[in-house]
């Protein structure tokens, strides 16, 4: 990953996690209720950006975004967003390195950078 | 097979829905079951409506004045000629043909104008109060008098709205109009107005904001809520008939006036009635629960109950995107079938699609309270899909359909380009859920089923 890709990753992951939190609350209340078009449009924009970042690490090859005509439910959206979050974790773990004091830094162009990142949740990060 | 409950816009292929326009869309072969209530003009915040109410009262009080100047003949003629306004098409007539008031009622009205000193001197304040004095005067007559006296305005309004919504205007030879300056009926010639294509008679469009199921001031309300409280002890109520009350009213003008003042005081509660009123959200949930608990088949009249529940539910769920036309029964090969019919007003892209692809001008929903849908059920709807329904229909049933039946519908599309969508209890639950949360429209659930169907069709 290069510096721009790292910045884009951090921004999109933050958005993804926030919308996931919001949708989880909605889904707990009414899992089968349809999501409205405005929210779906926002979610689709985030997903499209995420697809650009994840490239081959996308959760599903044939899923590009939600079809608003198929009236997806809150729980449908939560399932998909959780898959994207997992994939983001995988990419982070593959592109970050831990120092001696358990701090994590991005690998930029395969070299340890000075940009800190959070601890990857996936197992298999670089030491 | 004729168009079911055709409306003016259906005939001319105009796509507006009832909720989009300011007027009530006229039916071609029956009247609109609402009345013009002059009280709505009186209480309206619009200066134009207030002025029209003043004009209306002036017209009527001119008749009072004629009666008291011994010009009963002219007064009677105007009363008779203004007592029916066929062009407005309001009321409960199934033939669109109304009758003018009889000689006896006219005589009673003239007598009233002479007998009650306050009316003789000051005239009426509200036209509707005449119902409280004269037998045979009801909201239909009040509505007709109002439309007749305000016909000149209604003609202008009709022309304006027709131009706005592309309703064709036809030059009509003549129409009788009340002339406010001459205070008489005059015959206008060569006016451009929409016509009822079936009767070839001119049609007037009536603003929705003027219409109610009954007039705000009415004799039923007066008799049931006001009159007994003031005059009668509860036990006497049954002994008194309507004619006695009218007689009492003629002798007790002040009592009637106190009722009128009371109705004026609570004018804020007086609202126009829509032609169709969707049921509230909690009712849709209640009906859905009743449907879900209902057994399949005919035991305990379950099929009939299912049809009745769906009739109430679907008309509300799809409003205002689809205007409800009718619930109808028909027989196919000796089997009684119940349908719900909606007008396809092309109010969204999906509806435009089925209009263009399948020539669907009315959408038929066939109701099947069966455990498992069978090929014969598909065939029954297929046989019915013609004319205004085009090649599109919907079956509402209880459970998910077997794969072979779904394949049947795909094959039908492949062979005849006919599209049958099947909606079940699960879809109804989603529809009610989105109706409640307002996140999406229930009609979008039908669209979803349609898209799912088209994606399975061979390309």
Coordinates of C-alpha atoms in Angstrom, one line a residue:
Chain A
X1 CA 0.0 0.0 0.0
X2 CA 1.1 3.6 -0.6
X3 CA 0.5 6.6 1.6
X4 CA -2.7 7.7 -0.2
X5 CA -4.1 4.2 0.0
X6 CA -3.4 4.0 3.7
X7 CA -5.2 7.4 4.3
X8 CA -8.1 6.2 2.2
X9 CA -8.2 2.9 4.1
X10 CA -8.4 4.6 7.5
X11 CA -11.1 7.0 6.4
X12 CA -13.3 4.3 4.8
X13 CA -12.8 1.9 7.6
X14 CA -13.9 4.5 10.2
X15 CA -17.0 5.2 8.1
X16 CA -17.7 1.5 7.7
X17 CA -17.5 0.8 11.4
X18 CA -19.7 3.8 12.3
X19 CA -22.4 2.8 9.8
X20 CA -22.1 -0.8 11.0
X21 CA -22.7 0.3 14.6
X22 CA -25.8 2.4 13.6
X23 CA -27.2 -0.4 11.5
X24 CA -26.6 -3.0 14.2
X25 CA -28.8 -0.9 16.6
X26 CA -31.5 -0.7 13.9
X27 CA -31.2 -4.4 13.1
X28 CA -31.6 -5.4 16.7
X29 CA -34.9 -3.4 16.9
X30 CA -36.3 -4.5 13.5
X31 CA -34.1 -6.9 11.6
X32 CA -36.6 -7.5 8.8
X33 CA -37.6 -3.9 8.3
X34 CA -36.5 -2.4 4.9
X35 CA -33.8 0.2 4.9
X36 CA -34.7 3.5 3.4
X37 CA -33.3 4.7 0.1
X38 CA -31.3 7.5 1.5
X39 CA -29.4 5.3 4.0
X40 CA -29.0 2.7 1.3
X41 CA -27.4 5.2 -1.1
X42 CA -24.9 6.3 1.6
X43 CA -24.1 2.7 2.4
X44 CA -23.6 1.9 -1.3
X45 CA -21.2 4.8 -1.7
X46 CA -19.1 3.5 1.3
X47 CA -19.2 0.0 -0.1
X48 CA -18.1 1.1 -3.6
X49 CA -15.2 3.0 -2.0
X50 CA -14.3 -0.1 0.1
X51 CA -14.4 -2.3 -3.0
X52 CA -11.8 0.0 -4.6
X53 CA -9.5 -0.4 -1.5
X54 CA -10.0 -4.1 -0.9
X55 CA -9.7 -5.0 -4.6
X56 CA -9.1 -8.8 -4.6
X57 CA -9.8 -9.0 -0.8
X58 CA -13.5 -8.1 -1.3
X59 CA -15.8 -10.4 0.8
X60 CA -17.7 -11.7 -2.2
X61 CA -16.6 -11.6 -5.8
X62 CA -20.1 -11.0 -7.3
X63 CA -21.3 -8.5 -4.7
X64 CA -20.7 -4.9 -5.7
X65 CA -23.4 -3.0 -3.8
X66 CA -27.0 -3.4 -2.7
X67 CA -29.8 -3.3 -5.2
X68 CA -32.3 -0.8 -3.9
X69 CA -35.1 -2.4 -5.9
X70 CA -34.7 -5.6 -4.0
X71 CA -35.6 -3.8 -0.8
X72 CA -32.8 -5.0 1.5
X73 CA -33.5 -5.3 5.2
X74 CA -31.5 -4.0 8.1
X75 CA -30.2 -7.4 8.9
X76 CA -29.1 -7.9 5.3
X77 CA -27.0 -4.7 5.5
X78 CA -25.5 -5.7 8.9
X79 CA -24.4 -9.1 7.5
X80 CA -22.7 -7.6 4.5
X81 CA -21.0 -4.7 6.5
X82 CA -19.7 -7.2 9.0
X83 CA -18.0 -9.1 6.2
X84 CA -16.4 -5.9 4.9
X85 CA -15.1 -5.1 8.3
X86 CA -13.5 -8.5 8.6
X87 CA -11.8 -8.0 5.2
X88 CA -10.6 -4.6 6.3
X89 CA -9.0 -6.3 9.3
X90 CA -7.3 -8.8 7.1
X91 CA -5.8 -6.1 4.9
X92 CA -4.7 -4.2 7.9
X93 CA -3.0 -7.2 9.4
X94 CA -1.2 -7.9 6.2
X95 CA 0.0 -4.3 5.9
X96 CA 1.0 -3.4 9.4
X97 CA 4.0 -4.2 11.7
X98 CA 4.3 -4.2 15.5
X99 CA 7.3 -2.7 17.3
X100 CA 8.8 -3.7 20.7
X101 CA 6.2 -1.9 22.8
X102 CA 3.1 -3.3 21.1
X103 CA 2.5 -0.3 18.8
X104 CA 1.5 -0.9 15.2
X105 CA 2.7 1.0 12.1
X106 CA 1.6 0.8 8.5
X107 CA 3.9 -0.8 6.0
X108 CA 4.2 1.6 3.1
X109 CA 5.8 0.2 0.0
X110 CA 6.7 -2.8 2.2
X111 CA 8.7 -0.7 4.6
X112 CA 7.7 0.2 8.2
X113 CA 6.4 3.8 8.1
X114 CA 6.0 6.3 10.9
X115 CA 2.1 6.2 10.5
X116 CA 0.6 4.4 13.5
X117 CA -2.4 2.2 13.1
X118 CA -4.6 0.3 15.5
X119 CA -3.9 -3.3 16.5
X120 CA -5.3 -5.6 13.9
X121 CA -7.9 -8.0 15.2
X122 CA -7.0 -10.7 12.8
X123 CA -4.2 -13.1 13.7
X124 CA -1.1 -13.1 11.5
X125 CA 0.1 -9.6 11.6
X126 CA 3.9 -8.9 11.1
X127 CA 6.3 -8.7 14.1
Chain B
X1 CA -64.7 -7.1 -20.4
X2 CA -65.3 -3.4 -19.5
X3 CA -63.0 -1.2 -17.5
X4 CA -63.9 -1.5 -13.9
X5 CA -65.2 1.7 -12.3
X6 CA -63.7 3.9 -15.1
X7 CA -62.8 7.4 -14.3
X8 CA -62.3 10.4 -16.6
X9 CA -58.5 10.1 -16.6
X10 CA -58.7 6.4 -17.4
X11 CA -60.7 7.1 -20.5
X12 CA -58.3 9.7 -21.7
X13 CA -55.2 7.7 -20.6
X14 CA -54.0 10.4 -18.3
X15 CA -51.7 9.2 -15.6
X16 CA -52.4 11.4 -12.5
X17 CA -53.5 9.9 -9.2
X18 CA -56.3 11.1 -7.0
X19 CA -53.8 12.4 -4.4
X20 CA -51.9 14.5 -7.0
X21 CA -54.8 16.6 -8.1
X22 CA -56.9 19.3 -6.4
X23 CA -60.2 18.0 -7.6
X24 CA -62.1 14.7 -7.2
X25 CA -61.6 12.6 -10.4
X26 CA -65.1 11.9 -11.7
X27 CA -66.3 8.3 -12.4
X28 CA -67.8 7.8 -15.8
X29 CA -70.8 5.6 -14.9
X30 CA -71.6 6.5 -11.3
X31 CA -71.5 9.5 -9.0
X32 CA -68.8 10.4 -6.5
X33 CA -70.2 9.5 -3.1
X34 CA -69.5 12.9 -1.5
X35 CA -71.3 16.2 -1.3
X36 CA -70.2 19.9 -1.5
X37 CA -70.6 21.3 2.0
X38 CA -71.1 25.1 1.9
X39 CA -69.8 25.2 5.5
X40 CA -66.3 24.3 4.2
X41 CA -66.4 27.4 2.0
X42 CA -67.6 29.5 5.0
X43 CA -64.9 28.3 7.3
X44 CA -62.1 28.2 4.7
X45 CA -59.1 30.4 5.2
X46 CA -59.3 31.3 1.5
X47 CA -60.9 34.6 0.7
X48 CA -62.0 33.2 -2.6
X49 CA -64.0 30.4 -0.9
X50 CA -65.5 32.9 1.6
X51 CA -66.6 35.2 -1.2
X52 CA -68.1 32.2 -3.0
X53 CA -70.0 31.4 0.1
X54 CA -71.3 34.9 0.3
X55 CA -72.4 34.8 -3.3
X56 CA -74.1 31.5 -2.7
X57 CA -76.1 32.8 0.2
X58 CA -76.9 36.0 -1.7
X59 CA -78.3 33.9 -4.6
X60 CA -80.4 31.9 -2.2
X61 CA -81.6 34.9 -0.2
X62 CA -82.6 36.5 -3.5
X63 CA -85.1 33.7 -3.8
X64 CA -86.3 34.5 -0.3
X65 CA -86.8 38.0 -1.4
X66 CA -88.6 37.0 -4.6
X67 CA -90.9 34.8 -2.6
X68 CA -91.8 37.7 -0.3
X69 CA -92.4 40.1 -3.2
X70 CA -95.1 37.8 -4.5
X71 CA -92.9 36.5 -7.3
X72 CA -93.4 32.9 -6.2
X73 CA -93.4 31.7 -9.8
X74 CA -89.9 33.0 -10.6
X75 CA -88.7 31.8 -7.2
X76 CA -90.1 28.3 -7.8
X77 CA -88.6 28.1 -11.2
X78 CA -85.1 29.0 -10.0
X79 CA -85.4 26.6 -7.1
X80 CA -86.5 23.8 -9.4
X81 CA -83.8 24.5 -12.0
X82 CA -81.0 24.8 -9.4
X83 CA -82.0 21.7 -7.4
X84 CA -80.0 19.3 -9.6
X85 CA -76.5 19.7 -11.0
X86 CA -75.8 16.7 -13.1
X87 CA -72.5 18.1 -14.3
X88 CA -71.0 17.9 -10.8
X89 CA -71.7 14.1 -10.6
X90 CA -71.9 14.0 -6.8
X91 CA -74.1 11.8 -4.6
X92 CA -75.1 8.2 -4.6
X93 CA -76.7 7.8 -8.1
X94 CA -75.5 4.8 -10.0
X95 CA -76.9 6.1 -13.2
X96 CA -75.5 9.6 -13.2
X97 CA -79.1 10.9 -13.7
X98 CA -80.6 13.0 -11.0
X99 CA -84.1 14.4 -10.4
X100 CA -85.1 17.9 -9.7
X101 CA -87.1 18.7 -6.6
X102 CA -90.8 18.2 -6.7
X103 CA -93.6 20.8 -6.5
X104 CA -94.4 19.9 -2.9
X105 CA -90.9 20.6 -1.6
X106 CA -90.7 23.9 -3.6
X107 CA -94.0 25.0 -2.0
X108 CA -92.7 24.1 1.4
X109 CA -89.5 26.1 0.8
X110 CA -91.5 29.2 -0.4
X111 CA -93.8 28.8 2.6
X112 CA -90.8 28.7 5.0
X113 CA -89.4 31.9 3.5
X114 CA -92.7 33.6 4.2
X115 CA -93.6 32.0 7.6
X116 CA -90.4 32.5 9.6
X117 CA -90.1 36.3 10.2
X118 CA -86.3 36.2 10.8
X119 CA -85.7 34.4 7.5
X120 CA -88.2 36.6 5.7
X121 CA -86.3 39.7 7.0
X122 CA -82.7 38.6 7.1
X123 CA -82.6 35.5 4.9
X124 CA -80.4 32.4 5.7
X125 CA -76.9 32.5 7.0
X126 CA -76.1 28.9 6.1
X127 CA -77.9 27.2 3.2
X128 CA -77.6 23.9 5.1
X129 CA -80.0 25.0 7.8
X130 CA -82.9 24.6 5.4
X131 CA -82.5 20.8 6.1
X132 CA -83.7 21.5 9.6
X133 CA -87.0 22.9 8.4
X134 CA -88.0 21.0 5.3
X135 CA -88.6 17.3 4.9
X136 CA -86.9 16.0 1.7
X137 CA -84.0 18.4 1.8
X138 CA -80.7 16.5 2.5
X139 CA -77.0 17.0 1.8
X140 CA -77.5 15.9 -1.8
X141 CA -79.9 18.9 -2.5
X142 CA -77.7 21.3 -0.6
X143 CA -74.7 20.1 -2.7
X144 CA -76.7 20.5 -5.9
X145 CA -77.9 24.0 -5.0
X146 CA -74.4 25.0 -4.2
X147 CA -72.9 23.6 -7.4
X148 CA -75.7 25.2 -9.5
X149 CA -75.3 28.7 -7.9
X150 CA -71.5 28.5 -8.2
X151 CA -71.5 26.9 -11.6
X152 CA -69.9 29.9 -13.3
X153 CA -66.9 29.6 -10.9
X154 CA -66.8 25.8 -11.3
X155 CA -66.7 26.1 -15.1
X156 CA -63.6 28.4 -14.9
X157 CA -62.1 26.0 -12.3
X158 CA -62.8 23.0 -14.6
X159 CA -61.2 24.7 -17.6
X160 CA -58.1 25.7 -15.6
X161 CA -57.6 22.2 -14.1
X162 CA -58.3 20.5 -17.4
X163 CA -55.6 22.6 -19.1
X164 CA -53.2 21.8 -16.3
X165 CA -53.7 18.1 -16.6
X166 CA -54.3 17.8 -20.3
X167 CA -57.9 16.7 -20.0
X168 CA -59.4 17.2 -23.5
X169 CA -61.9 20.1 -23.7
X170 CA -64.8 19.8 -26.1
X171 CA -67.0 22.7 -27.3
X172 CA -70.4 22.1 -25.9
X173 CA -73.5 23.7 -27.4
X174 CA -75.1 25.1 -24.3
X175 CA -75.1 24.9 -20.5
X176 CA -77.4 26.6 -18.0
X177 CA -75.6 28.9 -15.6
X178 CA -76.9 31.0 -12.7
X179 CA -76.1 34.6 -13.5
X180 CA -75.2 36.5 -10.3
X181 CA -75.9 39.9 -11.8
X182 CA -79.3 39.1 -13.3
X183 CA -80.1 36.7 -10.5
X184 CA -81.5 34.3 -13.0
X185 CA -80.5 31.3 -15.0
X186 CA -79.0 32.0 -18.4
X187 CA -78.0 29.7 -21.2
X188 CA -74.3 29.9 -22.1
X189 CA -73.2 28.7 -25.5
X190 CA -70.0 27.3 -27.0
X191 CA -68.1 26.7 -23.8
X192 CA -65.1 24.4 -23.8
X193 CA -65.5 21.7 -21.1
X194 CA -64.5 18.1 -20.6
X195 CA -67.3 15.7 -21.4
X196 CA -68.2 12.3 -20.0
X197 CA -67.4 10.1 -23.1
X198 CA -70.2 7.7 -22.2
X199 CA -73.1 10.2 -21.8
X200 CA -71.5 13.0 -24.0
X201 CA -72.6 15.4 -21.3
X202 CA -70.3 18.1 -19.8
X203 CA -68.4 17.4 -16.6
X204 CA -67.5 19.8 -13.9
X205 CA -64.5 19.2 -11.6
X206 CA -65.1 19.9 -7.9
X207 CA -62.3 20.9 -5.5
X208 CA -61.6 18.2 -3.0
X209 CA -61.4 20.8 -0.2
X210 CA -65.2 21.4 -0.6
X211 CA -66.4 17.8 -0.2
X212 CA -67.7 15.9 2.8
X213 CA -69.7 12.7 3.3
X214 CA -72.4 14.7 4.9
X215 CA -72.9 18.5 5.5
X216 CA -71.4 19.8 8.8
X217 CA -74.8 21.2 9.6
X218 CA -77.3 18.3 9.1
X219 CA -80.5 17.0 10.4
X220 CA -79.2 13.6 11.6
X221 CA -76.6 15.4 13.8
X222 CA -79.1 17.9 15.0
X223 CA -81.6 15.2 15.9
X224 CA -79.2 12.8 17.5
X225 CA -76.9 15.1 19.4
X226 CA -78.5 18.5 19.9
X227 CA -82.2 18.4 19.8
X228 CA -82.9 15.7 22.5
X229 CA -80.5 17.4 25.0
X230 CA -82.4 20.6 24.8
X231 CA -85.9 19.6 24.2
X232 CA -86.6 16.1 25.1
X233 CA -86.0 13.8 28.0
X234 CA -84.2 10.6 26.8
X235 CA -87.3 8.4 27.1
X236 CA -89.3 10.7 24.8
X237 CA -86.8 10.5 22.0
X238 CA -88.3 7.4 20.4
X239 CA -91.8 8.8 20.3
X240 CA -90.8 11.8 18.3
X241 CA -90.5 11.5 14.5
X242 CA -88.5 13.6 12.1
X243 CA -91.5 15.6 10.8
X244 CA -92.4 16.6 14.3
X245 CA -88.9 17.9 14.9
X246 CA -89.0 19.9 11.6
X247 CA -92.3 21.3 12.6
X248 CA -90.9 22.2 16.0
X249 CA -87.9 23.9 14.4
X250 CA -90.1 26.1 12.2
X251 CA -91.7 27.4 15.3
X252 CA -88.5 27.7 17.3
X253 CA -86.1 29.6 15.1
X254 CA -83.8 30.4 18.1
X255 CA -83.3 26.8 19.0
X256 CA -82.1 26.1 15.4
X257 CA -79.9 29.2 15.6
X258 CA -78.3 28.1 18.8
X259 CA -77.4 24.8 17.1
X260 CA -75.9 26.7 14.1
X261 CA -73.9 28.9 16.5
X262 CA -72.7 25.7 18.3
X263 CA -71.6 24.2 15.0
X264 CA -69.8 27.5 14.0
X265 CA -68.0 27.5 17.4
X266 CA -66.6 24.0 16.7
X267 CA -65.8 24.7 13.1
X268 CA -62.2 23.7 13.6
X269 CA -63.4 20.0 13.7
X270 CA -65.1 20.4 10.3
X271 CA -62.7 18.9 7.7
X272 CA -63.3 17.8 4.2
X273 CA -63.6 14.0 3.6
X274 CA -61.3 12.3 1.1
X275 CA -62.8 9.8 -1.4
X276 CA -60.5 7.2 0.1
X277 CA -59.2 7.2 3.6
X278 CA -56.4 4.8 4.4
X279 CA -56.7 2.8 7.6
X280 CA -54.3 3.8 10.4
X281 CA -51.0 1.9 11.0
X282 CA -52.2 0.1 14.1
X283 CA -55.2 -1.2 12.1
X284 CA -52.9 -2.6 9.4
X285 CA -50.9 -4.5 12.0
X286 CA -54.1 -5.8 13.6
X287 CA -55.4 -7.0 10.2
X288 CA -52.1 -8.6 9.3
X289 CA -52.1 -10.5 12.6
X290 CA -55.7 -11.7 11.9
X291 CA -54.5 -12.9 8.4
X292 CA -51.5 -14.7 9.9
X293 CA -53.8 -16.5 12.4
X294 CA -56.3 -17.4 9.7
X295 CA -56.5 -21.0 8.6
X296 CA -56.2 -21.9 4.9
X297 CA -59.1 -23.1 2.9
X298 CA -62.8 -22.5 3.5
X299 CA -63.4 -23.8 6.9
X300 CA -65.2 -21.3 9.1
X301 CA -65.5 -19.0 6.2
X302 CA -61.7 -18.4 6.3
X303 CA -61.6 -17.7 2.5
X304 CA -64.2 -15.0 2.9
X305 CA -62.5 -13.5 5.9
X306 CA -59.1 -13.6 4.1
X307 CA -60.6 -11.7 1.2
X308 CA -62.2 -9.1 3.5
X309 CA -59.0 -8.5 5.4
X310 CA -57.0 -8.1 2.2
X311 CA -59.5 -5.7 0.8
X312 CA -59.1 -3.4 3.8
X313 CA -55.3 -3.9 4.0
X314 CA -54.2 -3.6 0.4
X315 CA -56.2 -0.5 -0.5
X316 CA -54.5 1.3 2.4
X317 CA -51.0 -0.1 1.9
X318 CA -50.8 1.0 -1.7
X319 CA -52.4 4.5 -1.2
X320 CA -51.5 7.0 -2.7
X321 CA -49.4 5.2 -5.3
X322 CA -52.3 3.1 -6.6
X323 CA -55.9 4.2 -6.4
X324 CA -58.2 1.4 -5.4
X325 CA -61.0 0.8 -8.0
X326 CA -63.1 -2.1 -6.7
X327 CA -63.3 -5.5 -5.0
X328 CA -65.2 -7.9 -7.3
X329 CA -66.4 -11.5 -7.5
X330 CA -66.4 -13.5 -10.7
X331 CA -66.7 -17.1 -11.6
X332 CA -64.3 -19.1 -13.7
X333 CA -65.2 -22.7 -14.6
X334 CA -67.7 -22.7 -11.8
X335 CA -65.2 -21.5 -9.2
X336 CA -65.9 -18.2 -7.4
X337 CA -62.9 -15.9 -7.5
X338 CA -62.4 -12.7 -5.7
X339 CA -60.2 -9.9 -7.0
X340 CA -59.0 -6.5 -6.0
X341 CA -58.7 -4.1 -8.8
X342 CA -56.4 -1.0 -8.7
X343 CA -56.0 1.8 -11.3
X344 CA -52.5 1.9 -12.8
X345 CA -51.7 5.6 -12.6
X346 CA -48.1 5.1 -13.6
X347 CA -47.0 7.0 -10.5
X348 CA -43.6 5.2 -10.3
X349 CA -41.1 3.6 -12.7
X350 CA -42.3 0.1 -12.0
X351 CA -45.9 1.0 -12.7
X352 CA -44.9 2.8 -15.9
X353 CA -42.9 -0.4 -16.9
X354 CA -45.9 -2.7 -16.6
X355 CA -48.1 -0.1 -18.4
X356 CA -45.7 0.0 -21.3
X357 CA -44.5 -3.6 -21.4
X358 CA -47.8 -5.4 -20.5
X359 CA -50.4 -2.8 -21.4
X360 CA -51.7 -2.8 -17.9
X361 CA -54.2 0.0 -17.2
X362 CA -55.8 -1.7 -14.2
X363 CA -53.9 -4.1 -11.9
X364 CA -55.7 -7.2 -10.8
X365 CA -54.9 -9.0 -7.5
X366 CA -56.4 -12.4 -7.3
X367 CA -56.9 -13.7 -3.8
X368 CA -56.2 -17.4 -3.0
X369 CA -56.5 -18.6 0.6
X370 CA -54.9 -22.0 -0.2
X371 CA -52.2 -24.0 1.5
X372 CA -50.4 -24.5 -1.8
X373 CA -50.9 -22.7 -5.1
X374 CA -51.6 -25.0 -8.0
X375 CA -51.3 -24.7 -11.8
X376 CA -55.0 -24.2 -12.1
X377 CA -54.8 -21.1 -10.0
X378 CA -52.2 -19.6 -12.4
X379 CA -54.5 -20.6 -15.4
X380 CA -57.5 -18.9 -13.8
X381 CA -55.7 -15.6 -13.6
X382 CA -54.1 -16.2 -17.0
X383 CA -57.5 -16.6 -18.6
X384 CA -58.6 -13.3 -17.0
X385 CA -55.6 -11.3 -18.1
X386 CA -56.9 -9.4 -21.1
X387 CA -58.1 -5.9 -22.1
X388 CA -57.4 -3.3 -19.4
X389 CA -55.4 -5.8 -17.3
X390 CA -53.0 -6.4 -20.1
X391 CA -50.5 -9.3 -19.6
X392 CA -49.8 -8.6 -15.9
X393 CA -51.5 -9.9 -12.8
X394 CA -50.8 -10.6 -9.1
X395 CA -51.9 -13.5 -7.0
X396 CA -52.0 -13.1 -3.2
X397 CA -51.7 -16.3 -1.4
X398 CA -50.6 -17.7 2.0
X399 CA -47.4 -19.6 1.6
X400 CA -44.3 -19.7 -0.6
X401 CA -45.0 -21.4 -3.9
X402 CA -43.6 -24.7 -5.0
X403 CA -40.7 -24.5 -7.5
X404 CA -42.8 -26.1 -10.2
X405 CA -45.4 -23.3 -9.9
X406 CA -42.8 -20.7 -10.1
X407 CA -41.5 -22.4 -13.2
X408 CA -45.0 -22.4 -14.6
X409 CA -45.1 -18.6 -14.3
X410 CA -41.7 -18.3 -16.0
X411 CA -42.8 -20.6 -18.8
X412 CA -45.9 -18.5 -19.2
X413 CA -43.7 -15.4 -19.6
X414 CA -41.5 -17.4 -22.0
X415 CA -44.4 -18.5 -24.1
X416 CA -46.9 -15.7 -24.0
X417 CA -45.0 -12.8 -22.4
X418 CA -47.5 -12.8 -19.6
X419 CA -46.3 -11.9 -16.1
X420 CA -47.9 -13.3 -13.0
X421 CA -46.3 -12.2 -9.6
X422 CA -47.1 -14.1 -6.5
X423 CA -47.2 -12.4 -3.1
X424 CA -47.5 -14.4 0.1
X425 CA -47.8 -13.8 3.9
X426 CA -44.1 -13.1 4.3
X427 CA -44.4 -10.3 1.7
X428 CA -47.4 -8.9 3.4
X429 CA -45.4 -8.8 6.6
X430 CA -42.7 -6.8 4.9
X431 CA -45.3 -4.5 3.4
X432 CA -46.9 -3.8 6.7
X433 CA -43.5 -3.3 8.3
X434 CA -42.4 -0.7 5.8
X435 CA -45.9 0.9 6.0
X436 CA -45.3 1.3 9.7
X437 CA -41.7 2.4 9.6
X438 CA -42.2 4.5 6.5
X439 CA -38.7 3.5 5.4
X440 CA -40.0 2.3 2.0
X441 CA -43.3 2.0 0.2
X442 CA -45.3 -1.2 0.3
X443 CA -45.7 -1.1 -3.5
X444 CA -41.9 -1.4 -3.6
X445 CA -42.2 -4.9 -2.2
X446 CA -44.3 -5.8 -5.3
X447 CA -41.7 -4.2 -7.4
X448 CA -39.1 -6.3 -5.7
X449 CA -41.1 -9.5 -6.5
X450 CA -41.4 -8.3 -10.1
X451 CA -37.6 -7.7 -10.4
X452 CA -36.9 -11.1 -8.9
X453 CA -39.3 -12.6 -11.4
X454 CA -37.8 -10.8 -14.4
X455 CA -34.3 -11.9 -13.4
X456 CA -35.4 -15.5 -13.6
X457 CA -36.9 -15.1 -17.0
X458 CA -35.0 -16.3 -20.0
X459 CA -33.2 -13.5 -21.8

